Amino acid sequence: MKDRLTEELVAMRAAKELKPGDYCNLGFGIPELCASCVADGVVVQSEVGVLGYGPLYDDDEVDQMNPDYIDAGVHFFRYLPGMSFFDLQVSFAMIRSGRLISILGGLQVSEKGDIAVHNKGEEKISYRIGGSVDLAWGAKRLIVAMLHNTKAGVPKVVRDLTIPATARGCVDLIITDLAVMEVTGKGLVLKEVAPGWTPEEVIAETDAGLIVAADVREMEF
Amino acid sequence: MDKVTTATEAISMVQDGALVAINFWGPGSPKYLWQALVDHTAKDLSIYTNNFWAMPDDIKAIVGPDVTSIADKTIRYITGFADVKPGSSATCDKIIQRVHEGSLKFESLSHGIFMDKLYAGAMRLGGFYSPIGVGTVIEEGKEKRVINGAEYLFESPIIPDVGLVKATTADTLGNLVYTGTARGANPVIAMASKYTIAEVFDIVKPEELDPERIGTPGIFIDKIVKIPEDDLQSRQRRMELVKLRIEYAKALEEQKSQGDAT
């Protein structure tokens, strides 16, 4: 078994897509890890109602925490100059406005840019939809940061979704522990591979058609 | 017209069959009023909430009731996000069983649609067409319409019988001031609901609030309840709650399961 990237490295690679001045929202899972490695000047939004918030506190810094400064995932954040607060109506107007770059986790992504972020399990009676439908639909650019395969080894990058879609035709870029792939009009283009992996090896782990870019290269962080 | 009262008194007018809206997200979650609703006798309730986070029973015993604590008196949950884990608690398993039997309805929206429906209710609209969820599970059973070449889904408005909201400070007229990420869905729940109860840390005289800082004008607030200072939800004790919550998150991390990323 070849080594794959850690979740932290996937997050670091995803964070490189964000430039100073960009507004972004980081979803649950691997995207949350991007928060600690985004460049200065990237403005992070949390859908619970804050734009431009500061770094998160560690659990042992409880005495410094402000109980009114809590993000969507119930983490306590610091003040940052330029930060603003708002209610959920303003927050979702922001999310749907096409002004935010959104990084989401995913269960499956298709070569057409369809994404499934949640599933209805055998005994589950409800979909875990949350803000993902709005975030995927409204993003200026939708980046998916996830593992390439399930724990059982099943490819998560597929021709067609086999589980219910969160949004269709919205994904721009897929970053996994094996590769970086771009959704284009011609199909899914393999642009980067994890260190030590060849395009052929990545293709073998993928259920979608992959077009290998002429300048395919190794991922950098 | 005295709006200031106790939680028990304010909640006592919630009747059987009521549709109750509550913000369950961030520091603006009215947990003190929720406790009073859980203790109240009204049954056959419908609960409209942005988050359905079910806590394990042992943690509920420490931090207070969660969204499932009212399940026995509820016939319908409408949620923006729901995480109903089989086996996570006896309450959760019972909810799943009741949904399969048909004695409890469970409806999933998105966080954005949760807000849209309240806004439509507040503005007394007949409904609206939304582009969110086309081609996904959200479109099941909804009327589809093409407008300017794009597909939209019909969504109906929500006008809750009772809205439970939380703010930092109220004056005796019901004007509310929010802080930090405690705004949440509170302002729109207050506007959409027929009867709104606000819980706050402090109640002050009208002249003590800056009119420029009012997040919800008092006209939308029917009853105001101050959280008692010895309650875990009070300003005085909320850092204790933060510490308990951190311990809870750690416990959750340990039992991290499910493959879902949300």
GROMACS .gro file of C-alpha atoms in nm:
model
  483
    1MET     CA    1   0.000   0.000   0.000
    2LYS     CA    2   0.137   0.338  -0.102
    3ASP     CA    3   0.121   0.629   0.139
    4ARG     CA    4  -0.157   0.878   0.086
    5LEU     CA    5  -0.163   1.237   0.204
    6THR     CA    6  -0.286   1.311   0.555
    7GLU     CA    7  -0.607   1.511   0.598
    8GLU     CA    8  -0.392   1.805   0.715
    9LEU     CA    9  -0.195   1.804   0.388
   10VAL     CA   10  -0.517   1.786   0.183
   11ALA     CA   11  -0.637   2.091   0.381
   12MET     CA   12  -0.305   2.271   0.320
   13ARG     CA   13  -0.329   2.210  -0.054
   14ALA     CA   14  -0.691   2.333  -0.054
   15ALA     CA   15  -0.597   2.644   0.146
   16LYS     CA   16  -0.345   2.734  -0.128
   17GLU     CA   17  -0.643   2.805  -0.356
   18LEU     CA   18  -0.737   3.103  -0.137
   19LYS     CA   19  -0.564   3.434  -0.200
   20PRO     CA   20  -0.559   3.752   0.012
   21GLY     CA   21  -0.884   3.940  -0.045
   22ASP     CA   22  -1.085   3.624  -0.117
   23TYR     CA   23  -1.400   3.563   0.086
   24CYS     CA   24  -1.449   3.197   0.175
   25ASN     CA   25  -1.656   2.952   0.374
   26LEU     CA   26  -1.504   2.634   0.513
   27GLY     CA   27  -1.738   2.335   0.554
   28PHE     CA   28  -1.717   2.058   0.812
   29GLY     CA   29  -1.457   1.784   0.789
   30ILE     CA   30  -1.127   1.840   0.606
   31PRO     CA   31  -1.225   2.198   0.500
   32GLU     CA   32  -1.236   2.304   0.868
   33LEU     CA   33  -0.866   2.220   0.891
   34CYS     CA   34  -0.794   2.485   0.624
   35ALA     CA   35  -0.870   2.757   0.881
   36SER     CA   36  -0.529   2.722   1.044
   37CYS     CA   37  -0.338   2.745   0.714
   38VAL     CA   38  -0.513   3.010   0.501
   39ALA     CA   39  -0.302   3.308   0.394
   40ASP     CA   40  -0.327   3.638   0.583
   41GLY     CA   41  -0.590   3.856   0.422
   42VAL     CA   42  -0.827   3.570   0.335
   43VAL     CA   43  -1.165   3.661   0.483
   44VAL     CA   44  -1.340   3.359   0.637
   45GLN     CA   45  -1.717   3.347   0.677
   46SER     CA   46  -1.906   3.118   0.911
   47GLU     CA   47  -2.270   3.062   0.816
   48VAL     CA   48  -2.385   3.106   1.177
   49GLY     CA   49  -2.332   3.480   1.126
   50VAL     CA   50  -1.976   3.618   1.117
   51LEU     CA   51  -1.745   3.740   0.843
   52GLY     CA   52  -1.372   3.792   0.887
   53TYR     CA   53  -1.328   3.618   1.220
   54GLY     CA   54  -0.996   3.549   1.384
   55PRO     CA   55  -0.809   3.229   1.473
   56LEU     CA   56  -0.979   2.970   1.691
   57TYR     CA   57  -0.897   2.920   2.057
   58ASP     CA   58  -0.760   2.594   2.185
   59ASP     CA   59  -0.969   2.409   2.441
   60ASP     CA   60  -0.729   2.501   2.722
   61GLU     CA   61  -0.770   2.877   2.658
   62VAL     CA   62  -1.119   2.876   2.802
   63ASP     CA   63  -1.055   3.178   3.025
   64GLN     CA   64  -0.997   3.401   2.722
   65MET     CA   65  -1.299   3.286   2.521
   66ASN     CA   66  -1.592   3.515   2.449
   67PRO     CA   67  -1.911   3.307   2.479
   68ASP     CA   68  -2.076   3.518   2.207
   69TYR     CA   69  -1.800   3.440   1.955
   70ILE     CA   70  -1.890   3.090   1.837
   71ASP     CA   71  -1.868   2.961   1.478
   72ALA     CA   72  -2.100   2.718   1.298
   73GLY     CA   73  -1.913   2.416   1.431
   74VAL     CA   74  -1.922   2.544   1.792
   75HIS     CA   75  -1.558   2.660   1.801
   76PHE     CA   76  -1.462   2.978   1.984
   77PHE     CA   77  -1.288   3.239   1.768
   78ARG     CA   78  -1.085   3.552   1.830
   79TYR     CA   79  -1.168   3.909   1.733
   80LEU     CA   80  -1.008   4.030   1.409
   81PRO     CA   81  -1.019   4.392   1.286
   82GLY     CA   82  -1.286   4.426   1.017
   83MET     CA   83  -1.497   4.143   1.156
   84SER     CA   84  -1.876   4.175   1.120
   85PHE     CA   85  -2.176   3.999   1.273
   86PHE     CA   86  -2.518   3.940   1.114
   87ASP     CA   87  -2.823   3.718   1.134
   88LEU     CA   88  -2.884   3.405   0.927
   89GLN     CA   89  -3.083   3.587   0.661
   90VAL     CA   90  -2.787   3.811   0.582
   91SER     CA   91  -2.556   3.510   0.610
   92PHE     CA   92  -2.741   3.306   0.350
   93ALA     CA   93  -2.786   3.605   0.119
   94MET     CA   94  -2.405   3.624   0.135
   95ILE     CA   95  -2.370   3.251   0.070
   96ARG     CA   96  -2.599   3.258  -0.234
   97SER     CA   97  -2.456   3.581  -0.376
   98GLY     CA   98  -2.168   3.421  -0.566
   99ARG     CA   99  -1.916   3.621  -0.365
  100LEU     CA  100  -1.778   3.339  -0.149
  101ILE     CA  101  -1.539   3.062  -0.245
  102SER     CA  102  -1.674   2.752  -0.077
  103ILE     CA  103  -1.471   2.452   0.034
  104LEU     CA  104  -1.689   2.154   0.119
  105GLY     CA  105  -1.625   1.795   0.221
  106GLY     CA  106  -1.790   1.528   0.010
  107LEU     CA  107  -1.911   1.170   0.004
  108GLN     CA  108  -1.909   1.155  -0.376
  109VAL     CA  109  -1.831   1.390  -0.663
  110SER     CA  110  -1.911   1.316  -1.026
  111GLU     CA  111  -1.710   1.407  -1.333
  112LYS     CA  112  -1.993   1.647  -1.426
  113GLY     CA  113  -1.942   1.843  -1.105
  114ASP     CA  114  -2.235   1.698  -0.912
  115ILE     CA  115  -2.173   1.663  -0.540
  116ALA     CA  116  -2.320   1.457  -0.258
  117VAL     CA  117  -2.226   1.588   0.085
  118HIS     CA  118  -2.471   1.379   0.285
  119ASN     CA  119  -2.659   1.056   0.258
  120LYS     CA  120  -2.969   0.896   0.394
  121GLY     CA  121  -2.841   0.596   0.584
  122GLU     CA  122  -3.031   0.273   0.620
  123GLU     CA  123  -3.188   0.371   0.950
  124LYS     CA  124  -3.156   0.744   0.916
  125ILE     CA  125  -3.483   0.923   0.878
  126SER     CA  126  -3.344   1.253   0.767
  127TYR     CA  127  -3.087   1.405   0.536
  128ARG     CA  128  -2.800   1.594   0.700
  129ILE     CA  129  -2.841   1.883   0.458
  130GLY     CA  130  -2.762   2.194   0.663
  131GLY     CA  131  -2.600   2.477   0.470
  132SER     CA  132  -2.428   2.259   0.211
  133VAL     CA  133  -2.705   2.290  -0.050
  134ASP     CA  134  -2.693   2.669  -0.029
  135LEU     CA  135  -2.312   2.681  -0.014
  136ALA     CA  136  -2.268   2.454  -0.317
  137TRP     CA  137  -2.531   2.634  -0.524
  138GLY     CA  138  -2.420   2.987  -0.445
  139ALA     CA  139  -2.042   2.959  -0.445
  140LYS     CA  140  -1.825   3.180  -0.663
  141ARG     CA  141  -1.605   2.874  -0.686
  142LEU     CA  142  -1.675   2.536  -0.528
  143ILE     CA  143  -1.377   2.333  -0.411
  144VAL     CA  144  -1.425   1.986  -0.265
  145ALA     CA  145  -1.163   1.866  -0.017
  146MET     CA  146  -1.208   1.499   0.069
  147LEU     CA  147  -1.042   1.158   0.074
  148HIS     CA  148  -1.014   0.987  -0.265
  149ASN     CA  149  -1.169   0.658  -0.147
  150THR     CA  150  -1.401   0.542   0.128
  151LYS     CA  151  -1.263   0.346   0.423
  152ALA     CA  152  -1.355   0.031   0.230
  153GLY     CA  153  -1.150   0.155  -0.067
  154VAL     CA  154  -1.443   0.247  -0.293
  155PRO     CA  155  -1.369   0.544  -0.524
  156LYS     CA  156  -1.550   0.867  -0.430
  157VAL     CA  157  -1.478   1.039  -0.763
  158VAL     CA  158  -1.734   0.878  -0.995
  159ARG     CA  159  -1.898   0.899  -1.338
  160ASP     CA  160  -2.247   0.945  -1.191
  161LEU     CA  161  -2.351   0.984  -0.829
  162THR     CA  162  -2.499   0.673  -0.673
  163ILE     CA  163  -2.624   0.859  -0.365
  164PRO     CA  164  -2.859   1.160  -0.358
  165ALA     CA  165  -2.710   1.485  -0.491
  166THR     CA  166  -2.658   1.793  -0.275
  167ALA     CA  167  -2.612   2.010  -0.584
  168ARG     CA  168  -2.559   1.948  -0.955
  169GLY     CA  169  -2.294   2.085  -1.187
  170CYS     CA  170  -2.148   2.311  -0.919
  171VAL     CA  171  -1.803   2.166  -0.840
  172ASP     CA  172  -1.499   2.342  -0.991
  173LEU     CA  173  -1.206   2.167  -0.825
  174ILE     CA  174  -1.158   1.839  -0.636
  175ILE     CA  175  -0.865   1.801  -0.397
  176THR     CA  176  -0.806   1.460  -0.241
  177ASP     CA  177  -0.531   1.266  -0.065
  178LEU     CA  178  -0.423   1.141  -0.411
  179ALA     CA  179  -0.487   1.416  -0.663
  180VAL     CA  180  -0.612   1.755  -0.776
  181MET     CA  181  -0.879   1.740  -1.047
  182GLU     CA  182  -1.057   2.019  -1.231
  183VAL     CA  183  -1.411   1.991  -1.367
  184THR     CA  184  -1.411   2.127  -1.724
  185GLY     CA  185  -1.648   2.127  -2.020
  186LYS     CA  186  -1.443   1.845  -2.171
  187GLY     CA  187  -1.446   1.633  -1.856
  188LEU     CA  188  -1.246   1.584  -1.542
  189VAL     CA  189  -0.882   1.688  -1.582
  190LEU     CA  190  -0.613   1.535  -1.361
  191LYS     CA  191  -0.382   1.827  -1.286
  192GLU     CA  192  -0.175   1.710  -0.989
  193VAL     CA  193  -0.091   1.382  -0.822
  194ALA     CA  194   0.022   1.314  -0.465
  195PRO     CA  195   0.398   1.271  -0.420
  196GLY     CA  196   0.502   0.919  -0.519
  197TRP     CA  197   0.187   0.851  -0.724
  198THR     CA  198   0.164   0.824  -1.103
  199PRO     CA  199  -0.141   0.938  -1.304
  200GLU     CA  200  -0.210   0.571  -1.392
  201GLU     CA  201  -0.220   0.477  -1.024
  202VAL     CA  202  -0.463   0.761  -0.949
  203ILE     CA  203  -0.682   0.659  -1.246
  204ALA     CA  204  -0.697   0.305  -1.105
  205GLU     CA  205  -0.845   0.448  -0.781
  206THR     CA  206  -1.103   0.661  -0.966
  207ASP     CA  207  -1.442   0.565  -1.107
  208ALA     CA  208  -1.469   0.865  -1.339
  209GLY     CA  209  -1.302   0.931  -1.674
  210LEU     CA  210  -0.985   1.133  -1.610
  211ILE     CA  211  -0.808   1.340  -1.874
  212VAL     CA  212  -0.442   1.364  -1.778
  213ALA     CA  213  -0.325   1.723  -1.817
  214ALA     CA  214  -0.023   1.769  -2.043
  215ASP     CA  215   0.153   1.946  -1.757
  216VAL     CA  216   0.040   1.711  -1.478
  217ARG     CA  217   0.267   1.752  -1.178
  218GLU     CA  218   0.323   1.661  -0.819
  219MET     CA  219   0.110   1.834  -0.553
  220GLU     CA  220   0.283   2.105  -0.350
  221PHE     CA  221   0.177   2.246  -0.016
  222MET     CA  222  -4.900   4.618   2.912
  223ASP     CA  223  -4.636   4.439   3.112
  224LYS     CA  224  -4.434   4.203   2.894
  225VAL     CA  225  -4.192   4.095   3.162
  226THR     CA  226  -4.284   3.759   3.310
  227THR     CA  227  -4.150   3.416   3.404
  228ALA     CA  228  -4.072   3.134   3.162
  229THR     CA  229  -4.347   2.912   3.308
  230GLU     CA  230  -4.604   3.190   3.276
  231ALA     CA  231  -4.500   3.285   2.921
  232ILE     CA  232  -4.492   2.922   2.802
  233SER     CA  233  -4.823   2.835   2.970
  234MET     CA  234  -5.017   2.979   2.678
  235VAL     CA  235  -4.862   2.732   2.430
  236GLN     CA  236  -5.153   2.508   2.333
  237ASP     CA  237  -5.187   2.153   2.208
  238GLY     CA  238  -5.102   2.127   1.838
  239ALA     CA  239  -4.892   2.448   1.831
  240LEU     CA  240  -4.619   2.506   1.573
  241VAL     CA  241  -4.317   2.630   1.769
  242ALA     CA  242  -4.010   2.786   1.603
  243ILE     CA  243  -3.673   2.798   1.779
  244ASN     CA  244  -3.318   2.896   1.689
  245PHE     CA  245  -3.089   2.608   1.785
  246TRP     CA  246  -2.755   2.739   1.662
  247GLY     CA  247  -2.477   2.930   1.827
  248PRO     CA  248  -2.498   3.130   2.148
  249GLY     CA  249  -2.845   3.260   2.052
  250SER     CA  250  -3.028   2.938   2.138
  251PRO     CA  251  -3.310   3.001   2.390
  252LYS     CA  252  -3.239   2.699   2.607
  253TYR     CA  253  -3.402   2.842   2.919
  254LEU     CA  254  -3.739   2.880   2.743
  255TRP     CA  255  -3.687   2.541   2.581
  256GLN     CA  256  -3.659   2.383   2.927
  257ALA     CA  257  -3.992   2.546   3.018
  258LEU     CA  258  -4.153   2.414   2.698
  259VAL     CA  259  -4.021   2.063   2.771
  260ASP     CA  260  -4.176   2.090   3.120
  261HIS     CA  261  -4.507   2.227   2.984
  262THR     CA  262  -4.811   2.002   2.931
  263ALA     CA  263  -4.895   2.098   2.570
  264LYS     CA  264  -4.880   1.802   2.330
  265ASP     CA  265  -4.899   1.724   1.957
  266LEU     CA  266  -4.647   2.001   1.892
  267SER     CA  267  -4.468   2.074   1.564
  268ILE     CA  268  -4.110   2.196   1.609
  269TYR     CA  269  -3.949   2.420   1.346
  270THR     CA  270  -3.576   2.434   1.419
  271ASN     CA  271  -3.262   2.506   1.216
  272ASN     CA  272  -3.062   2.231   1.386
  273PHE     CA  273  -3.155   1.893   1.520
  274TRP     CA  274  -2.851   1.792   1.724
  275ALA     CA  275  -2.928   1.497   1.943
  276MET     CA  276  -2.709   1.471   2.250
  277PRO     CA  277  -2.636   1.150   2.437
  278ASP     CA  278  -2.866   1.111   2.739
  279ASP     CA  279  -2.585   1.141   2.998
  280ILE     CA  280  -2.474   1.480   2.861
  281LYS     CA  281  -2.832   1.609   2.848
  282ALA     CA  282  -2.852   1.536   3.218
  283ILE     CA  283  -2.567   1.784   3.274
  284VAL     CA  284  -2.622   2.063   3.018
  285GLY     CA  285  -3.001   2.054   2.996
  286PRO     CA  286  -3.259   1.934   2.743
  287ASP     CA  287  -3.184   1.910   2.373
  288VAL     CA  288  -3.412   1.915   2.070
  289THR     CA  289  -3.513   1.550   2.127
  290SER     CA  290  -3.623   1.607   2.487
  291ILE     CA  291  -3.966   1.716   2.364
  292ALA     CA  292  -4.012   1.426   2.122
  293ASP     CA  293  -4.282   1.252   2.326
  294LYS     CA  294  -4.505   1.557   2.291
  295THR     CA  295  -4.417   1.623   1.927
  296ILE     CA  296  -4.580   1.498   1.607
  297ARG     CA  297  -4.363   1.678   1.355
  298TYR     CA  298  -4.006   1.807   1.327
  299ILE     CA  299  -3.906   2.041   1.044
  300THR     CA  300  -3.530   2.100   1.045
  301GLY     CA  301  -3.258   2.277   0.849
  302PHE     CA  302  -3.003   2.018   0.955
  303ALA     CA  303  -3.064   1.692   1.133
  304ASP     CA  304  -2.834   1.430   1.270
  305VAL     CA  305  -3.040   1.138   1.392
  306LYS     CA  306  -2.797   0.866   1.485
  307PRO     CA  307  -2.935   0.520   1.548
  308GLY     CA  308  -2.806   0.387   1.878
  309SER     CA  309  -2.684   0.726   2.006
  310SER     CA  310  -2.956   0.740   2.272
  311ALA     CA  311  -3.280   0.570   2.367
  312THR     CA  312  -3.461   0.893   2.272
  313CYS     CA  313  -3.312   0.888   1.923
  314ASP     CA  314  -3.404   0.526   1.865
  315LYS     CA  315  -3.760   0.596   1.974
  316ILE     CA  316  -3.779   0.889   1.730
  317ILE     CA  317  -3.660   0.669   1.444
  318GLN     CA  318  -3.913   0.401   1.539
  319ARG     CA  319  -4.197   0.654   1.552
  320VAL     CA  320  -4.105   0.798   1.211
  321HIS     CA  321  -4.119   0.449   1.061
  322GLU     CA  322  -4.453   0.384   1.234
  323GLY     CA  323  -4.589   0.714   1.105
  324SER     CA  324  -4.671   0.880   1.439
  325LEU     CA  325  -4.393   1.138   1.391
  326LYS     CA  326  -4.318   1.330   1.071
  327PHE     CA  327  -3.963   1.435   0.996
  328GLU     CA  328  -3.891   1.691   0.727
  329SER     CA  329  -3.546   1.808   0.607
  330LEU     CA  330  -3.486   2.155   0.466
  331SER     CA  331  -3.155   2.332   0.412
  332HIS     CA  332  -3.040   2.610   0.646
  333GLY     CA  333  -3.110   2.867   0.374
  334ILE     CA  334  -3.457   2.735   0.296
  335PHE     CA  335  -3.532   2.726   0.670
  336MET     CA  336  -3.471   3.103   0.670
  337ASP     CA  337  -3.656   3.169   0.341
  338LYS     CA  338  -3.975   3.008   0.472
  339LEU     CA  339  -3.966   3.218   0.788
  340TYR     CA  340  -3.900   3.535   0.589
  341ALA     CA  341  -4.194   3.451   0.360
  342GLY     CA  342  -4.406   3.397   0.671
  343ALA     CA  343  -4.293   3.725   0.826
  344MET     CA  344  -4.377   3.911   0.505
  345ARG     CA  345  -4.708   3.719   0.482
  346LEU     CA  346  -4.624   3.596   0.131
  347GLY     CA  347  -4.826   3.316  -0.027
  348GLY     CA  348  -4.506   3.126  -0.109
  349PHE     CA  349  -4.204   3.168  -0.333
  350TYR     CA  350  -3.993   2.997  -0.600
  351SER     CA  351  -3.640   2.897  -0.498
  352PRO     CA  352  -3.351   2.772  -0.711
  353ILE     CA  353  -3.199   2.585  -0.416
  354GLY     CA  354  -3.219   2.207  -0.432
  355VAL     CA  355  -3.318   2.159  -0.798
  356GLY     CA  356  -3.204   1.810  -0.902
  357THR     CA  357  -3.158   1.701  -0.540
  358VAL     CA  358  -3.364   1.530  -0.269
  359ILE     CA  359  -3.508   1.870  -0.178
  360GLU     CA  360  -3.723   1.878  -0.490
  361GLU     CA  361  -3.921   1.566  -0.392
  362GLY     CA  362  -4.293   1.648  -0.402
  363LYS     CA  363  -4.245   2.015  -0.488
  364GLU     CA  364  -4.394   2.206  -0.782
  365LYS     CA  365  -4.126   2.295  -1.037
  366ARG     CA  366  -4.143   2.603  -1.256
  367VAL     CA  367  -3.914   2.748  -1.522
  368ILE     CA  368  -3.854   3.122  -1.482
  369ASN     CA  369  -3.628   3.302  -1.732
  370GLY     CA  370  -3.491   2.967  -1.845
  371ALA     CA  371  -3.394   2.838  -1.500
  372GLU     CA  372  -3.575   2.583  -1.285
  373TYR     CA  373  -3.721   2.679  -0.948
  374LEU     CA  374  -3.907   2.493  -0.673
  375PHE     CA  375  -4.217   2.620  -0.498
  376GLU     CA  376  -4.172   2.667  -0.124
  377SER     CA  377  -4.448   2.751   0.122
  378PRO     CA  378  -4.420   3.008   0.401
  379ILE     CA  379  -4.405   2.929   0.773
  380ILE     CA  380  -4.598   3.129   1.031
  381PRO     CA  381  -4.520   2.973   1.371
  382ASP     CA  382  -4.783   2.993   1.644
  383VAL     CA  383  -4.505   3.052   1.893
  384GLY     CA  384  -4.150   3.177   1.844
  385LEU     CA  385  -3.881   3.130   2.109
  386VAL     CA  386  -3.589   3.371   2.077
  387LYS     CA  387  -3.281   3.471   2.271
  388ALA     CA  388  -3.107   3.806   2.293
  389THR     CA  389  -2.847   3.960   2.520
  390THR     CA  390  -3.051   4.247   2.659
  391ALA     CA  391  -3.414   4.359   2.639
  392ASP     CA  392  -3.580   4.672   2.762
  393THR     CA  393  -3.921   4.646   2.926
  394LEU     CA  394  -4.088   4.724   2.590
  395GLY     CA  395  -3.931   4.417   2.430
  396ASN     CA  396  -3.667   4.592   2.219
  397LEU     CA  397  -3.383   4.341   2.180
  398VAL     CA  398  -3.007   4.382   2.150
  399TYR     CA  399  -2.803   4.090   2.017
  400THR     CA  400  -2.428   4.032   2.043
  401GLY     CA  401  -2.178   3.823   1.847
  402THR     CA  402  -2.305   3.518   1.662
  403ALA     CA  403  -2.612   3.508   1.888
  404ARG     CA  404  -2.836   3.665   1.621
  405GLY     CA  405  -2.898   3.345   1.428
  406ALA     CA  406  -3.258   3.302   1.317
  407ASN     CA  407  -3.389   3.500   1.616
  408PRO     CA  408  -3.483   3.825   1.436
  409VAL     CA  409  -3.681   3.647   1.162
  410ILE     CA  410  -3.847   3.404   1.407
  411ALA     CA  411  -3.962   3.705   1.609
  412MET     CA  412  -4.109   3.868   1.295
  413ALA     CA  413  -4.277   3.555   1.157
  414SER     CA  414  -4.435   3.417   1.475
  415LYS     CA  415  -4.784   3.506   1.601
  416TYR     CA  416  -4.660   3.508   1.962
  417THR     CA  417  -4.294   3.554   2.046
  418ILE     CA  418  -4.122   3.502   2.379
  419ALA     CA  419  -3.770   3.635   2.432
  420GLU     CA  420  -3.523   3.514   2.693
  421VAL     CA  421  -3.245   3.755   2.785
  422PHE     CA  422  -2.961   3.791   3.031
  423ASP     CA  423  -3.073   4.138   3.142
  424ILE     CA  424  -3.383   4.354   3.130
  425VAL     CA  425  -3.326   4.730   3.144
  426LYS     CA  426  -3.532   5.050   3.128
  427PRO     CA  427  -3.615   5.178   2.777
  428GLU     CA  428  -3.383   5.476   2.808
  429GLU     CA  429  -3.088   5.245   2.867
  430LEU     CA  430  -3.083   5.096   2.516
  431ASP     CA  431  -2.935   5.275   2.215
  432PRO     CA  432  -3.208   5.286   1.946
  433GLU     CA  433  -2.934   5.244   1.682
  434ARG     CA  434  -2.845   4.905   1.830
  435ILE     CA  435  -3.193   4.746   1.844
  436GLY     CA  436  -3.185   4.414   1.654
  437THR     CA  437  -3.554   4.334   1.700
  438PRO     CA  438  -3.807   4.613   1.767
  439GLY     CA  439  -4.029   4.546   2.069
  440ILE     CA  440  -4.348   4.528   1.860
  441PHE     CA  441  -4.253   4.170   1.767
  442ILE     CA  442  -4.200   4.059   2.127
  443ASP     CA  443  -4.498   3.955   2.338
  444LYS     CA  444  -4.323   3.828   2.651
  445ILE     CA  445  -3.980   3.888   2.800
  446VAL     CA  446  -3.815   3.646   3.041
  447LYS     CA  447  -3.494   3.710   3.232
  448ILE     CA  448  -3.278   3.401   3.280
  449PRO     CA  449  -3.235   3.363   3.660
  450GLU     CA  450  -2.877   3.422   3.769
  451ASP     CA  451  -2.843   3.077   3.927
  452ASP     CA  452  -2.946   2.902   3.603
  453LEU     CA  453  -2.674   2.742   3.388
  454GLN     CA  454  -2.798   2.951   3.093
  455SER     CA  455  -2.745   3.283   3.275
  456ARG     CA  456  -2.474   3.535   3.195
  457GLN     CA  457  -2.318   3.458   3.533
  458ARG     CA  458  -2.288   3.083   3.471
  459ARG     CA  459  -2.254   3.051   3.093
  460MET     CA  460  -1.877   2.997   3.103
  461GLU     CA  461  -1.944   2.685   3.309
  462LEU     CA  462  -2.162   2.575   3.023
  463VAL     CA  463  -1.882   2.651   2.776
  464LYS     CA  464  -1.650   2.423   2.974
  465LEU     CA  465  -1.912   2.149   2.978
  466ARG     CA  466  -1.960   2.195   2.604
  467ILE     CA  467  -1.586   2.157   2.541
  468GLU     CA  468  -1.587   1.837   2.741
  469TYR     CA  469  -1.887   1.725   2.540
  470ALA     CA  470  -1.709   1.802   2.210
  471LYS     CA  471  -1.411   1.600   2.328
  472ALA     CA  472  -1.639   1.308   2.409
  473LEU     CA  473  -1.796   1.341   2.064
  474GLU     CA  474  -1.455   1.341   1.900
  475GLU     CA  475  -1.377   1.016   2.073
  476GLN     CA  476  -1.689   0.843   1.952
  477LYS     CA  477  -1.651   0.999   1.607
  478SER     CA  478  -1.827   0.763   1.375
  479GLN     CA  479  -2.042   0.795   1.060
  480GLY     CA  480  -1.884   0.851   0.721
  481ASP     CA  481  -2.082   1.166   0.649
  482ALA     CA  482  -1.917   1.500   0.589
  483THR     CA  483  -2.150   1.794   0.620
   0.00000   0.00000   0.00000
